[in-house]
mmCIF file of C-alpha atoms in Angstrom:
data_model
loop_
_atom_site.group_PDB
_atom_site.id
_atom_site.type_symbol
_atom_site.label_atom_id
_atom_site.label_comp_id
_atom_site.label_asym_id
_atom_site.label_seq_id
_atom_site.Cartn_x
_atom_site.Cartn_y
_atom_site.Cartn_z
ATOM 1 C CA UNK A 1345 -15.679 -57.063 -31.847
ATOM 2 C CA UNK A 1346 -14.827 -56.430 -27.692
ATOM 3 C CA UNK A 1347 -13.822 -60.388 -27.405
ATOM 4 C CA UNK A 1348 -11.834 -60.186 -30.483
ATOM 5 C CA UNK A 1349 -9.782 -57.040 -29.089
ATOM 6 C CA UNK A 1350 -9.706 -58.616 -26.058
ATOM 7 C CA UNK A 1351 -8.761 -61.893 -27.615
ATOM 8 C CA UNK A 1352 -5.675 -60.203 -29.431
ATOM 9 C CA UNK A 1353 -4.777 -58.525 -26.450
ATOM 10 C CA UNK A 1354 -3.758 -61.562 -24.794
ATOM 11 C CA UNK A 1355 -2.250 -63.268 -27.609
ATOM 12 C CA UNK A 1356 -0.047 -60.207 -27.536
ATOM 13 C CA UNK A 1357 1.007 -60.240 -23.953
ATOM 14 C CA UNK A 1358 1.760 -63.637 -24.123
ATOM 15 C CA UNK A 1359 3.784 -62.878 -26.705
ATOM 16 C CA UNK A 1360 5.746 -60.661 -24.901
ATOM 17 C CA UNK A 1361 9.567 -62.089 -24.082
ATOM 18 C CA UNK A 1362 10.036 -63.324 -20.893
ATOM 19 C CA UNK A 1363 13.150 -60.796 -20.268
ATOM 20 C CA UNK A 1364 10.390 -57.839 -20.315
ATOM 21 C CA UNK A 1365 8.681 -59.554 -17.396
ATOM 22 C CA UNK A 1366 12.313 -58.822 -15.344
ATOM 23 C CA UNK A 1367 12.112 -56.120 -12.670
ATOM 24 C CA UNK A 1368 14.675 -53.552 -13.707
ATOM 25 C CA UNK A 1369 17.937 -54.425 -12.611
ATOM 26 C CA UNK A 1370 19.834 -55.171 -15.029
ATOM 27 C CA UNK A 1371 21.969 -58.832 -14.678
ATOM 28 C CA UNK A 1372 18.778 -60.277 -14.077
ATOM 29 C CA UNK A 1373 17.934 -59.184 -18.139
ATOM 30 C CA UNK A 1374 21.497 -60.050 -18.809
ATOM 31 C CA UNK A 1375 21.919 -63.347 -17.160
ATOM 32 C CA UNK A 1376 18.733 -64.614 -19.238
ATOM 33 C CA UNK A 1377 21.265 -65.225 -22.023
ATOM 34 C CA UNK A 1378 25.038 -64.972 -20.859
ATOM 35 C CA UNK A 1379 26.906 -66.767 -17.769
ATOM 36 C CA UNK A 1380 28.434 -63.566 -16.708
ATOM 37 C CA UNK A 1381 27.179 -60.314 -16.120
ATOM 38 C CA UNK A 1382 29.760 -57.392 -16.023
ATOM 39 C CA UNK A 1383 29.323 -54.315 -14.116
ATOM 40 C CA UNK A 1384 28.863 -50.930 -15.984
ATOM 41 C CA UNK A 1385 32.506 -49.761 -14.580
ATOM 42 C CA UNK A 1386 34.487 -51.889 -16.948
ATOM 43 C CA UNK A 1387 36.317 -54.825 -16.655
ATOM 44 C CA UNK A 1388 39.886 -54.976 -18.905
ATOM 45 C CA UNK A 1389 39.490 -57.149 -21.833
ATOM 46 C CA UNK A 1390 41.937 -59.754 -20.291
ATOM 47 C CA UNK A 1391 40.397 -60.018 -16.743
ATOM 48 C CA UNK A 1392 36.821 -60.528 -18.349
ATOM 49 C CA UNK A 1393 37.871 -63.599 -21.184
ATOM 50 C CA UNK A 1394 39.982 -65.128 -17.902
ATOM 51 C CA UNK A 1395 36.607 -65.085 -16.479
ATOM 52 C CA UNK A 1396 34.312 -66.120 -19.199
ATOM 53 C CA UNK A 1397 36.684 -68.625 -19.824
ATOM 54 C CA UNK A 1398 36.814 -70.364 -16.254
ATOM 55 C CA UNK A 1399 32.830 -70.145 -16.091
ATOM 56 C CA UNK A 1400 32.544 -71.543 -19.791
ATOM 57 C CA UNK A 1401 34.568 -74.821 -18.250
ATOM 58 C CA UNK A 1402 32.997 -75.265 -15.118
ATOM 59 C CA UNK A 1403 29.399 -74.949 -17.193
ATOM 60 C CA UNK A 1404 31.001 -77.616 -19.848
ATOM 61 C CA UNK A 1405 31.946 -79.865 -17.303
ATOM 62 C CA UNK A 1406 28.366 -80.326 -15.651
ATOM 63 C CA UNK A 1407 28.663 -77.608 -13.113
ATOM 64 C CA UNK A 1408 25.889 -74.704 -14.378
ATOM 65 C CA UNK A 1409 26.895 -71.715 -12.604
ATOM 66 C CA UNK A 1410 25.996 -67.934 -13.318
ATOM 67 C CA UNK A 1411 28.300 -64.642 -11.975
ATOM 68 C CA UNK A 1412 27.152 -61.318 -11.330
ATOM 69 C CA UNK A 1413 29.863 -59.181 -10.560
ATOM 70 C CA UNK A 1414 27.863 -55.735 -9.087
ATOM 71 C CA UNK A 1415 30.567 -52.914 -8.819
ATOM 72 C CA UNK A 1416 28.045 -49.911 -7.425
ATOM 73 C CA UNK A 1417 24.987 -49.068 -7.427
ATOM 74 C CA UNK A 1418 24.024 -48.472 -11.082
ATOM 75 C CA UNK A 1419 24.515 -52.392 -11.962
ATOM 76 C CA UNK A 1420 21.427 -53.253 -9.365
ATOM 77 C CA UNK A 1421 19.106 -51.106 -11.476
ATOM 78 C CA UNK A 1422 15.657 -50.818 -8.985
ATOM 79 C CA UNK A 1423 17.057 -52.480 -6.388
ATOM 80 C CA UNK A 1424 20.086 -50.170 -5.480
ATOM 81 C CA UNK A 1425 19.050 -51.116 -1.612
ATOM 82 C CA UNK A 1426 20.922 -54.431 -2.126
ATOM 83 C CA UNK A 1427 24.000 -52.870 -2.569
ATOM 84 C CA UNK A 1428 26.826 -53.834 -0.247
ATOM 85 C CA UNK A 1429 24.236 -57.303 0.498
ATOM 86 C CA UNK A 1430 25.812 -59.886 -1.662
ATOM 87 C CA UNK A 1431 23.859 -62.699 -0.149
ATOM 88 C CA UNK A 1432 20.241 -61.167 -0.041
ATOM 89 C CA UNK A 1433 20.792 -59.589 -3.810
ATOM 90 C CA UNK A 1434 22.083 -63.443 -5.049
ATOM 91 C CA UNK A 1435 18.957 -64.565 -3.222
ATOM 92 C CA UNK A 1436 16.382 -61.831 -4.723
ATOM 93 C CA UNK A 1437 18.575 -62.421 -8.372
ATOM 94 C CA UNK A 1438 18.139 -66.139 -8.189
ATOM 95 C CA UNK A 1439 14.276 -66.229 -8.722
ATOM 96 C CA UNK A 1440 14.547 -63.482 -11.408
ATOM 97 C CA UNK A 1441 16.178 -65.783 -13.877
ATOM 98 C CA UNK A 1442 14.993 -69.352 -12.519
ATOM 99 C CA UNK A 1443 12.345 -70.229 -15.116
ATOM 100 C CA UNK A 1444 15.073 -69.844 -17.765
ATOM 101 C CA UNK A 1445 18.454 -71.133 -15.628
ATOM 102 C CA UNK A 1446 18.941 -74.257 -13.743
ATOM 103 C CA UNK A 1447 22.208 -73.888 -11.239
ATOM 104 C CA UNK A 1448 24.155 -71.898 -9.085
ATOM 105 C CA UNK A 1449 24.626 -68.409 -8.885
ATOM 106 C CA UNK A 1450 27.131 -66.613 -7.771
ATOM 107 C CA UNK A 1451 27.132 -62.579 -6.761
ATOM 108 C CA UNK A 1452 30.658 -60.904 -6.351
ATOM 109 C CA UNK A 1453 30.184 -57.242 -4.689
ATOM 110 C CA UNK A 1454 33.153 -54.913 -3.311
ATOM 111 C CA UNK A 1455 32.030 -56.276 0.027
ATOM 112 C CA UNK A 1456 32.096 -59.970 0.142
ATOM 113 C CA UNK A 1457 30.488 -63.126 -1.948
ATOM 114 C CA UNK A 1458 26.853 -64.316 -1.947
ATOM 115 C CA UNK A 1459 25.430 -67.697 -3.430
ATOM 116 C CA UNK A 1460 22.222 -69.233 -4.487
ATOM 117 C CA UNK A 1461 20.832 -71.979 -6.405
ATOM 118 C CA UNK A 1462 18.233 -71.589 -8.751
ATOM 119 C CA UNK A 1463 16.896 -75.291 -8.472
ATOM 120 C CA UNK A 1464 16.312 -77.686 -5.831
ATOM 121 C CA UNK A 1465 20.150 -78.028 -4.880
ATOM 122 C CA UNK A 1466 21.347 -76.406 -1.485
ATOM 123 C CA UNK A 1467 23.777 -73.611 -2.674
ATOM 124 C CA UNK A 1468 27.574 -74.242 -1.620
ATOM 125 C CA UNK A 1469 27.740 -71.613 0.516
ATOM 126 C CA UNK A 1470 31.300 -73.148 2.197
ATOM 127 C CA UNK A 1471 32.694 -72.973 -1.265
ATOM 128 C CA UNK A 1472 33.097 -69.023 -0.595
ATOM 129 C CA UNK A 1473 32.962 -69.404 3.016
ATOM 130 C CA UNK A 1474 35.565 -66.644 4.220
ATOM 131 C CA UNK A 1475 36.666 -65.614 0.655
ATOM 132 C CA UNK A 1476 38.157 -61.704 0.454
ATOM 133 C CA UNK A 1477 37.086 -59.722 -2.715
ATOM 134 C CA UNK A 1478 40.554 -59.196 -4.778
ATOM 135 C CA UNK A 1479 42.265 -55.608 -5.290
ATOM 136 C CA UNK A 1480 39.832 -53.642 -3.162
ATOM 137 C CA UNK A 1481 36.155 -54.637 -4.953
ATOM 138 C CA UNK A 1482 37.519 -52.793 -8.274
ATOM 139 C CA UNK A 1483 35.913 -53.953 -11.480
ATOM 140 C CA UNK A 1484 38.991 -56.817 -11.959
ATOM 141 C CA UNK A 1485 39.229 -57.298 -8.487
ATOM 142 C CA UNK A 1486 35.718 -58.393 -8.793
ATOM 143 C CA UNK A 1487 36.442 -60.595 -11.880
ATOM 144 C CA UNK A 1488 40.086 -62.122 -10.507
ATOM 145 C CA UNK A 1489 37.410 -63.016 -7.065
ATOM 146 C CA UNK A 1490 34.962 -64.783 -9.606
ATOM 147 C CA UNK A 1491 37.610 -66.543 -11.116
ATOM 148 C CA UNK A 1492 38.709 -67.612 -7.874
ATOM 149 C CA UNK A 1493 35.698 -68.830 -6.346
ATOM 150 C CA UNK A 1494 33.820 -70.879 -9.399
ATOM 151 C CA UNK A 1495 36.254 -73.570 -9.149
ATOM 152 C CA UNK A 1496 36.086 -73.886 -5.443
#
């Protein structure tokens, strides 16, 4: 009876979806699934299909990228630390969602631009070298910066 219980038990965590396994902050549960995670503050309807849009191409056209656009602290979940760290939180976010995305990723924060890649490829980090976050890191500004940098 024990190695039967025992037996189900396992078959039941295995069972369990990959995006429970995820740490708590939430693009890393959201980029599992979608190219583009949006910050809780909102982004206006026409900023965020400009953006979905402009990563849907560049992922069409052989180029797999992800975008996390982190507004405060509420969008990094458990790490709120990272906040203000574009580079280290793209670099912490990129192993999160690597056994289920291939590609870059890119992280757009009210301070600057970070990049990673989530396979084998050296991130382009001069593709964003020097880049200034749009309209003072609001929620758009954010998304207009995205849209900016995935085709560079």
């Amino acid at each position: 009876m024990r190695i039967r219980s025992i037996a189900g038990i396992v078959a039941l965590c295995m069972a369990v979806p990959a995006a429970a396994l995820a740490n708590g902050d939430p693009a890393s549960d959201v980029l599992l699934q979608s190219k583009v995670y949006f910050p809780t503050q909102r982004v206006s309807v026409e900023a965020a299909q400009k953006l979905k849009a402009i990563v849907q191409s560049a992922n069409a056209k052989g180029y797999p990228i992800r975008v996390a656009l982190i507004h405060d602290e509420s969008d990094l979940g458990t790490v709120p630390n990272l906040m203000n760290q574009p580079q280290k939180y793209s670099e912490f976010l990129g192993p999160e969602i690597r056994f289920a995305y291939k590609g870059d990723l890119l992280v757009v924060m009210p301070t600057g631009l970070g990049v990673t890649a989530t396979d084998e490829t050296p991130p382009p980090a001069k593709a964003i070298e020097g880049m200034q976050v749009e309209a003072g890191g609001s929620p758009d500004g954010l998304a207009q910066t995205a849209e900016e940098a995935v085709p560079k």
